[in-house]
JSON list of C-alpha atoms in Angstrom, two decimals:
[
{"chain": "A", "resi": 1, "resn": "GLY", "atom": "CA", "xyz": [78.68, -77.72, -73.35]},
{"chain": "A", "resi": 2, "resn": "GLY", "atom": "CA", "xyz": [78.76, -79.02, -69.82]},
{"chain": "A", "resi": 3, "resn": "ALA", "atom": "CA", "xyz": [79.90, -82.45, -70.90]},
{"chain": "A", "resi": 4, "resn": "ALA", "atom": "CA", "xyz": [83.11, -81.13, -72.44]},
{"chain": "A", "resi": 5, "resn": "MET", "atom": "CA", "xyz": [83.88, -79.17, -69.31]},
{"chain": "A", "resi": 6, "resn": "ALA", "atom": "CA", "xyz": [83.11, -82.18, -67.15]},
{"chain": "A", "resi": 7, "resn": "ALA", "atom": "CA", "xyz": [85.62, -84.15, -69.23]},
{"chain": "A", "resi": 8, "resn": "VAL", "atom": "CA", "xyz": [88.34, -81.71, -68.22]},
{"chain": "A", "resi": 9, "resn": "ARG", "atom": "CA", "xyz": [89.90, -83.01, -65.04]},
{"chain": "A", "resi": 10, "resn": "ASP", "atom": "CA", "xyz": [90.18, -80.69, -62.03]},
{"chain": "A", "resi": 11, "resn": "VAL", "atom": "CA", "xyz": [93.69, -81.88, -61.32]},
{"chain": "A", "resi": 12, "resn": "GLU", "atom": "CA", "xyz": [96.47, -83.30, -63.45]},
{"chain": "A", "resi": 13, "resn": "ILE", "atom": "CA", "xyz": [99.68, -83.57, -61.45]},
{"chain": "A", "resi": 14, "resn": "ASP", "atom": "CA", "xyz": [102.57, -85.97, -61.02]},
{"chain": "A", "resi": 15, "resn": "PRO", "atom": "CA", "xyz": [101.90, -88.87, -58.66]},
{"chain": "A", "resi": 16, "resn": "GLU", "atom": "CA", "xyz": [105.02, -88.18, -56.60]},
{"chain": "A", "resi": 17, "resn": "GLY", "atom": "CA", "xyz": [107.73, -85.61, -55.97]},
{"chain": "A", "resi": 18, "resn": "THR", "atom": "CA", "xyz": [108.09, -81.84, -55.90]},
{"chain": "A", "resi": 19, "resn": "PHE", "atom": "CA", "xyz": [107.20, -79.97, -59.06]},
{"chain": "A", "resi": 20, "resn": "LYS", "atom": "CA", "xyz": [105.96, -76.70, -60.50]},
{"chain": "A", "resi": 21, "resn": "TYR", "atom": "CA", "xyz": [102.22, -76.15, -60.87]},
{"chain": "A", "resi": 22, "resn": "ILE", "atom": "CA", "xyz": [99.89, -73.52, -62.29]},
{"chain": "A", "resi": 23, "resn": "LEU", "atom": "CA", "xyz": [96.31, -72.56, -61.52]},
{"chain": "A", "resi": 24, "resn": "VAL", "atom": "CA", "xyz": [94.42, -72.12, -64.79]},
{"chain": "A", "resi": 25, "resn": "ARG", "atom": "CA", "xyz": [91.03, -70.49, -65.31]},
{"chain": "A", "resi": 26, "resn": "LEU", "atom": "CA", "xyz": [88.97, -71.96, -68.13]},
{"chain": "A", "resi": 27, "resn": "GLN", "atom": "CA", "xyz": [86.16, -69.90, -69.56]},
{"chain": "A", "resi": 28, "resn": "ARG", "atom": "CA", "xyz": [83.76, -70.16, -72.45]},
{"chain": "A", "resi": 29, "resn": "PRO", "atom": "CA", "xyz": [84.21, -67.17, -74.77]},
{"chain": "A", "resi": 30, "resn": "GLY", "atom": "CA", "xyz": [81.55, -64.58, -73.99]},
{"chain": "A", "resi": 31, "resn": "GLY", "atom": "CA", "xyz": [81.20, -65.65, -70.39]},
{"chain": "A", "resi": 32, "resn": "GLY", "atom": "CA", "xyz": [79.13, -68.62, -69.38]},
{"chain": "A", "resi": 33, "resn": "GLU", "atom": "CA", "xyz": [80.67, -71.47, -67.49]},
{"chain": "A", "resi": 34, "resn": "ARG", "atom": "CA", "xyz": [84.09, -71.16, -66.01]},
{"chain": "A", "resi": 35, "resn": "ARG", "atom": "CA", "xyz": [86.23, -73.15, -63.65]},
{"chain": "A", "resi": 36, "resn": "ASP", "atom": "CA", "xyz": [89.73, -73.31, -62.26]},
{"chain": "A", "resi": 37, "resn": "VAL", "atom": "CA", "xyz": [91.98, -76.33, -62.72]},
{"chain": "A", "resi": 38, "resn": "VAL", "atom": "CA", "xyz": [95.38, -77.34, -61.38]},
{"chain": "A", "resi": 39, "resn": "ARG", "atom": "CA", "xyz": [98.16, -78.61, -63.63]},
{"chain": "A", "resi": 40, "resn": "GLY", "atom": "CA", "xyz": [101.65, -79.58, -62.53]},
{"chain": "A", "resi": 41, "resn": "THR", "atom": "CA", "xyz": [104.57, -81.73, -63.58]},
{"chain": "A", "resi": 42, "resn": "ALA", "atom": "CA", "xyz": [108.26, -82.16, -62.94]},
{"chain": "A", "resi": 43, "resn": "ALA", "atom": "CA", "xyz": [108.73, -82.39, -66.70]},
{"chain": "A", "resi": 44, "resn": "ALA", "atom": "CA", "xyz": [108.23, -78.62, -66.89]},
{"chain": "A", "resi": 45, "resn": "GLU", "atom": "CA", "xyz": [111.40, -76.69, -66.26]},
{"chain": "A", "resi": 46, "resn": "PHE", "atom": "CA", "xyz": [109.42, -73.43, -66.19]},
{"chain": "A", "resi": 47, "resn": "HIS", "atom": "CA", "xyz": [105.80, -72.64, -65.36]},
{"chain": "A", "resi": 48, "resn": "ASN", "atom": "CA", "xyz": [105.09, -71.42, -68.87]},
{"chain": "A", "resi": 49, "resn": "HIS", "atom": "CA", "xyz": [105.92, -74.87, -70.24]},
{"chain": "A", "resi": 50, "resn": "ILE", "atom": "CA", "xyz": [102.88, -76.21, -68.40]},
{"chain": "A", "resi": 51, "resn": "PHE", "atom": "CA", "xyz": [100.66, -73.43, -69.75]},
{"chain": "A", "resi": 52, "resn": "GLU", "atom": "CA", "xyz": [101.97, -73.92, -73.30]},
{"chain": "A", "resi": 53, "resn": "LYS", "atom": "CA", "xyz": [100.80, -77.53, -73.11]},
{"chain": "A", "resi": 54, "resn": "VAL", "atom": "CA", "xyz": [97.42, -76.88, -71.45]},
{"chain": "A", "resi": 55, "resn": "ASN", "atom": "CA", "xyz": [96.39, -73.87, -73.53]},
{"chain": "A", "resi": 56, "resn": "PRO", "atom": "CA", "xyz": [96.14, -75.54, -76.99]},
{"chain": "A", "resi": 57, "resn": "GLU", "atom": "CA", "xyz": [94.40, -78.59, -75.46]},
{"chain": "A", "resi": 58, "resn": "MET", "atom": "CA", "xyz": [91.75, -76.37, -73.90]},
{"chain": "A", "resi": 59, "resn": "GLN", "atom": "CA", "xyz": [91.36, -74.16, -76.95]},
{"chain": "A", "resi": 60, "resn": "LYS", "atom": "CA", "xyz": [90.50, -77.28, -78.95]},
{"chain": "A", "resi": 61, "resn": "LEU", "atom": "CA", "xyz": [87.67, -77.87, -76.47]},
{"chain": "A", "resi": 62, "resn": "GLY", "atom": "CA", "xyz": [86.50, -74.29, -76.91]},
{"chain": "A", "resi": 63, "resn": "TYR", "atom": "CA", "xyz": [87.88, -72.62, -73.79]},
{"chain": "A", "resi": 64, "resn": "GLU", "atom": "CA", "xyz": [89.85, -69.50, -73.21]},
{"chain": "A", "resi": 65, "resn": "CYS", "atom": "CA", "xyz": [92.64, -70.06, -70.69]},
{"chain": "A", "resi": 66, "resn": "GLU", "atom": "CA", "xyz": [94.13, -67.66, -68.24]},
{"chain": "A", "resi": 67, "resn": "CYS", "atom": "CA", "xyz": [96.96, -68.54, -65.93]},
{"chain": "A", "resi": 68, "resn": "LEU", "atom": "CA", "xyz": [96.11, -67.23, -62.45]},
{"chain": "A", "resi": 69, "resn": "GLY", "atom": "CA", "xyz": [99.60, -67.87, -61.09]},
{"chain": "A", "resi": 70, "resn": "GLY", "atom": "CA", "xyz": [101.80, -70.71, -60.03]},
{"chain": "A", "resi": 71, "resn": "GLY", "atom": "CA", "xyz": [103.89, -72.29, -57.35]},
{"chain": "A", "resi": 72, "resn": "LYS", "atom": "CA", "xyz": [105.09, -75.73, -56.39]},
{"chain": "A", "resi": 73, "resn": "ILE", "atom": "CA", "xyz": [103.47, -78.86, -55.08]},
{"chain": "A", "resi": 74, "resn": "ASP", "atom": "CA", "xyz": [105.27, -81.35, -52.89]},
{"chain": "A", "resi": 75, "resn": "HIS", "atom": "CA", "xyz": [103.36, -84.61, -53.40]},
{"chain": "A", "resi": 76, "resn": "ASN", "atom": "CA", "xyz": [104.05, -87.45, -50.97]},
{"chain": "A", "resi": 77, "resn": "SER", "atom": "CA", "xyz": [101.79, -90.30, -52.08]},
{"chain": "A", "resi": 78, "resn": "LYS", "atom": "CA", "xyz": [103.10, -92.73, -49.45]},
{"chain": "A", "resi": 79, "resn": "ASP", "atom": "CA", "xyz": [102.05, -90.52, -46.54]},
{"chain": "A", "resi": 80, "resn": "LYS", "atom": "CA", "xyz": [99.09, -89.05, -48.48]},
{"chain": "A", "resi": 81, "resn": "LYS", "atom": "CA", "xyz": [100.30, -85.52, -47.97]},
{"chain": "A", "resi": 82, "resn": "MET", "atom": "CA", "xyz": [100.60, -82.53, -50.23]},
{"chain": "A", "resi": 83, "resn": "ARG", "atom": "CA", "xyz": [102.14, -79.15, -49.62]},
{"chain": "A", "resi": 84, "resn": "VAL", "atom": "CA", "xyz": [101.51, -76.19, -51.89]},
{"chain": "A", "resi": 85, "resn": "PHE", "atom": "CA", "xyz": [104.03, -73.35, -51.73]},
{"chain": "A", "resi": 86, "resn": "GLY", "atom": "CA", "xyz": [106.26, -70.97, -53.67]},
{"chain": "A", "resi": 87, "resn": "LEU", "atom": "CA", "xyz": [105.45, -68.87, -56.70]},
{"chain": "A", "resi": 88, "resn": "SER", "atom": "CA", "xyz": [105.97, -68.50, -60.42]},
{"chain": "A", "resi": 89, "resn": "THR", "atom": "CA", "xyz": [108.44, -65.86, -61.57]},
{"chain": "A", "resi": 90, "resn": "GLY", "atom": "CA", "xyz": [106.51, -65.32, -64.79]},
{"chain": "A", "resi": 91, "resn": "TYR", "atom": "CA", "xyz": [102.91, -65.64, -63.61]},
{"chain": "A", "resi": 92, "resn": "GLY", "atom": "CA", "xyz": [103.19, -64.59, -59.99]},
{"chain": "A", "resi": 93, "resn": "LYS", "atom": "CA", "xyz": [101.86, -66.53, -57.02]},
{"chain": "A", "resi": 94, "resn": "ALA", "atom": "CA", "xyz": [98.68, -68.50, -57.41]},
{"chain": "A", "resi": 95, "resn": "ASP", "atom": "CA", "xyz": [96.12, -68.32, -54.63]},
{"chain": "A", "resi": 96, "resn": "HIS", "atom": "CA", "xyz": [97.31, -71.50, -52.95]},
{"chain": "A", "resi": 97, "resn": "SER", "atom": "CA", "xyz": [94.16, -71.68, -50.80]},
{"chain": "A", "resi": 98, "resn": "VAL", "atom": "CA", "xyz": [92.12, -72.04, -54.01]},
{"chain": "A", "resi": 99, "resn": "THR", "atom": "CA", "xyz": [94.56, -74.67, -55.28]},
{"chain": "A", "resi": 100, "resn": "VAL", "atom": "CA", "xyz": [94.20, -76.65, -52.05]},
{"chain": "A", "resi": 101, "resn": "GLU", "atom": "CA", "xyz": [90.39, -76.64, -52.34]},
{"chain": "A", "resi": 102, "resn": "ILE", "atom": "CA", "xyz": [90.67, -78.03, -55.88]},
{"chain": "A", "resi": 103, "resn": "LEU", "atom": "CA", "xyz": [93.21, -80.67, -54.83]},
{"chain": "A", "resi": 104, "resn": "LYS", "atom": "CA", "xyz": [90.94, -81.74, -51.96]},
{"chain": "A", "resi": 105, "resn": "LYS", "atom": "CA", "xyz": [88.13, -82.49, -54.43]},
{"chain": "A", "resi": 106, "resn": "VAL", "atom": "CA", "xyz": [90.32, -85.16, -56.01]},
{"chain": "A", "resi": 107, "resn": "TYR", "atom": "CA", "xyz": [92.60, -86.26, -53.20]},
{"chain": "A", "resi": 108, "resn": "THR", "atom": "CA", "xyz": [89.86, -86.58, -50.60]},
{"chain": "A", "resi": 109, "resn": "ASP", "atom": "CA", "xyz": [91.88, -88.68, -48.13]},
{"chain": "A", "resi": 110, "resn": "TYR", "atom": "CA", "xyz": [95.01, -86.50, -48.21]},
{"chain": "A", "resi": 111, "resn": "GLU", "atom": "CA", "xyz": [96.30, -83.97, -45.76]},
{"chain": "A", "resi": 112, "resn": "ILE", "atom": "CA", "xyz": [96.87, -80.88, -47.92]},
{"chain": "A", "resi": 113, "resn": "THR", "atom": "CA", "xyz": [98.45, -77.69, -46.65]},
{"chain": "A", "resi": 114, "resn": "TRP", "atom": "CA", "xyz": [99.80, -74.51, -48.18]},
{"chain": "A", "resi": 115, "resn": "SER", "atom": "CA", "xyz": [102.14, -71.70, -47.25]},
{"chain": "A", "resi": 116, "resn": "ASP", "atom": "CA", "xyz": [103.84, -68.68, -48.80]},
{"chain": "A", "resi": 117, "resn": "ASP", "atom": "CA", "xyz": [107.24, -70.23, -48.13]},
{"chain": "A", "resi": 118, "resn": "LYS", "atom": "CA", "xyz": [109.63, -70.18, -51.06]},
{"chain": "A", "resi": 119, "resn": "LYS", "atom": "CA", "xyz": [110.79, -73.76, -50.41]}
]
């Protein structure tokens, strides 16, 4: 139960660059525990490519996945800064403030900001 969910990382994103990201809600079927995770990579040309990779992985662990929206992350590892912005055409805009809170759990020494800017 809890161990499997603990094994799922809050954040899996590229170490550098600007790339698409999605906010994904994981939930045990029938309610119970649920949490939101951030996934992003420059390898994904479209937001749904990220979801198509995450979804089967999480289903194997027994979770239902829902994409809560997307955007972009600009990750500057040298200056320890991240900027969350933009939106997903397919999934709509994620709540970037929620995304920032999740990112801060992992990147504790970063300056992380968000905006509704498109770029």
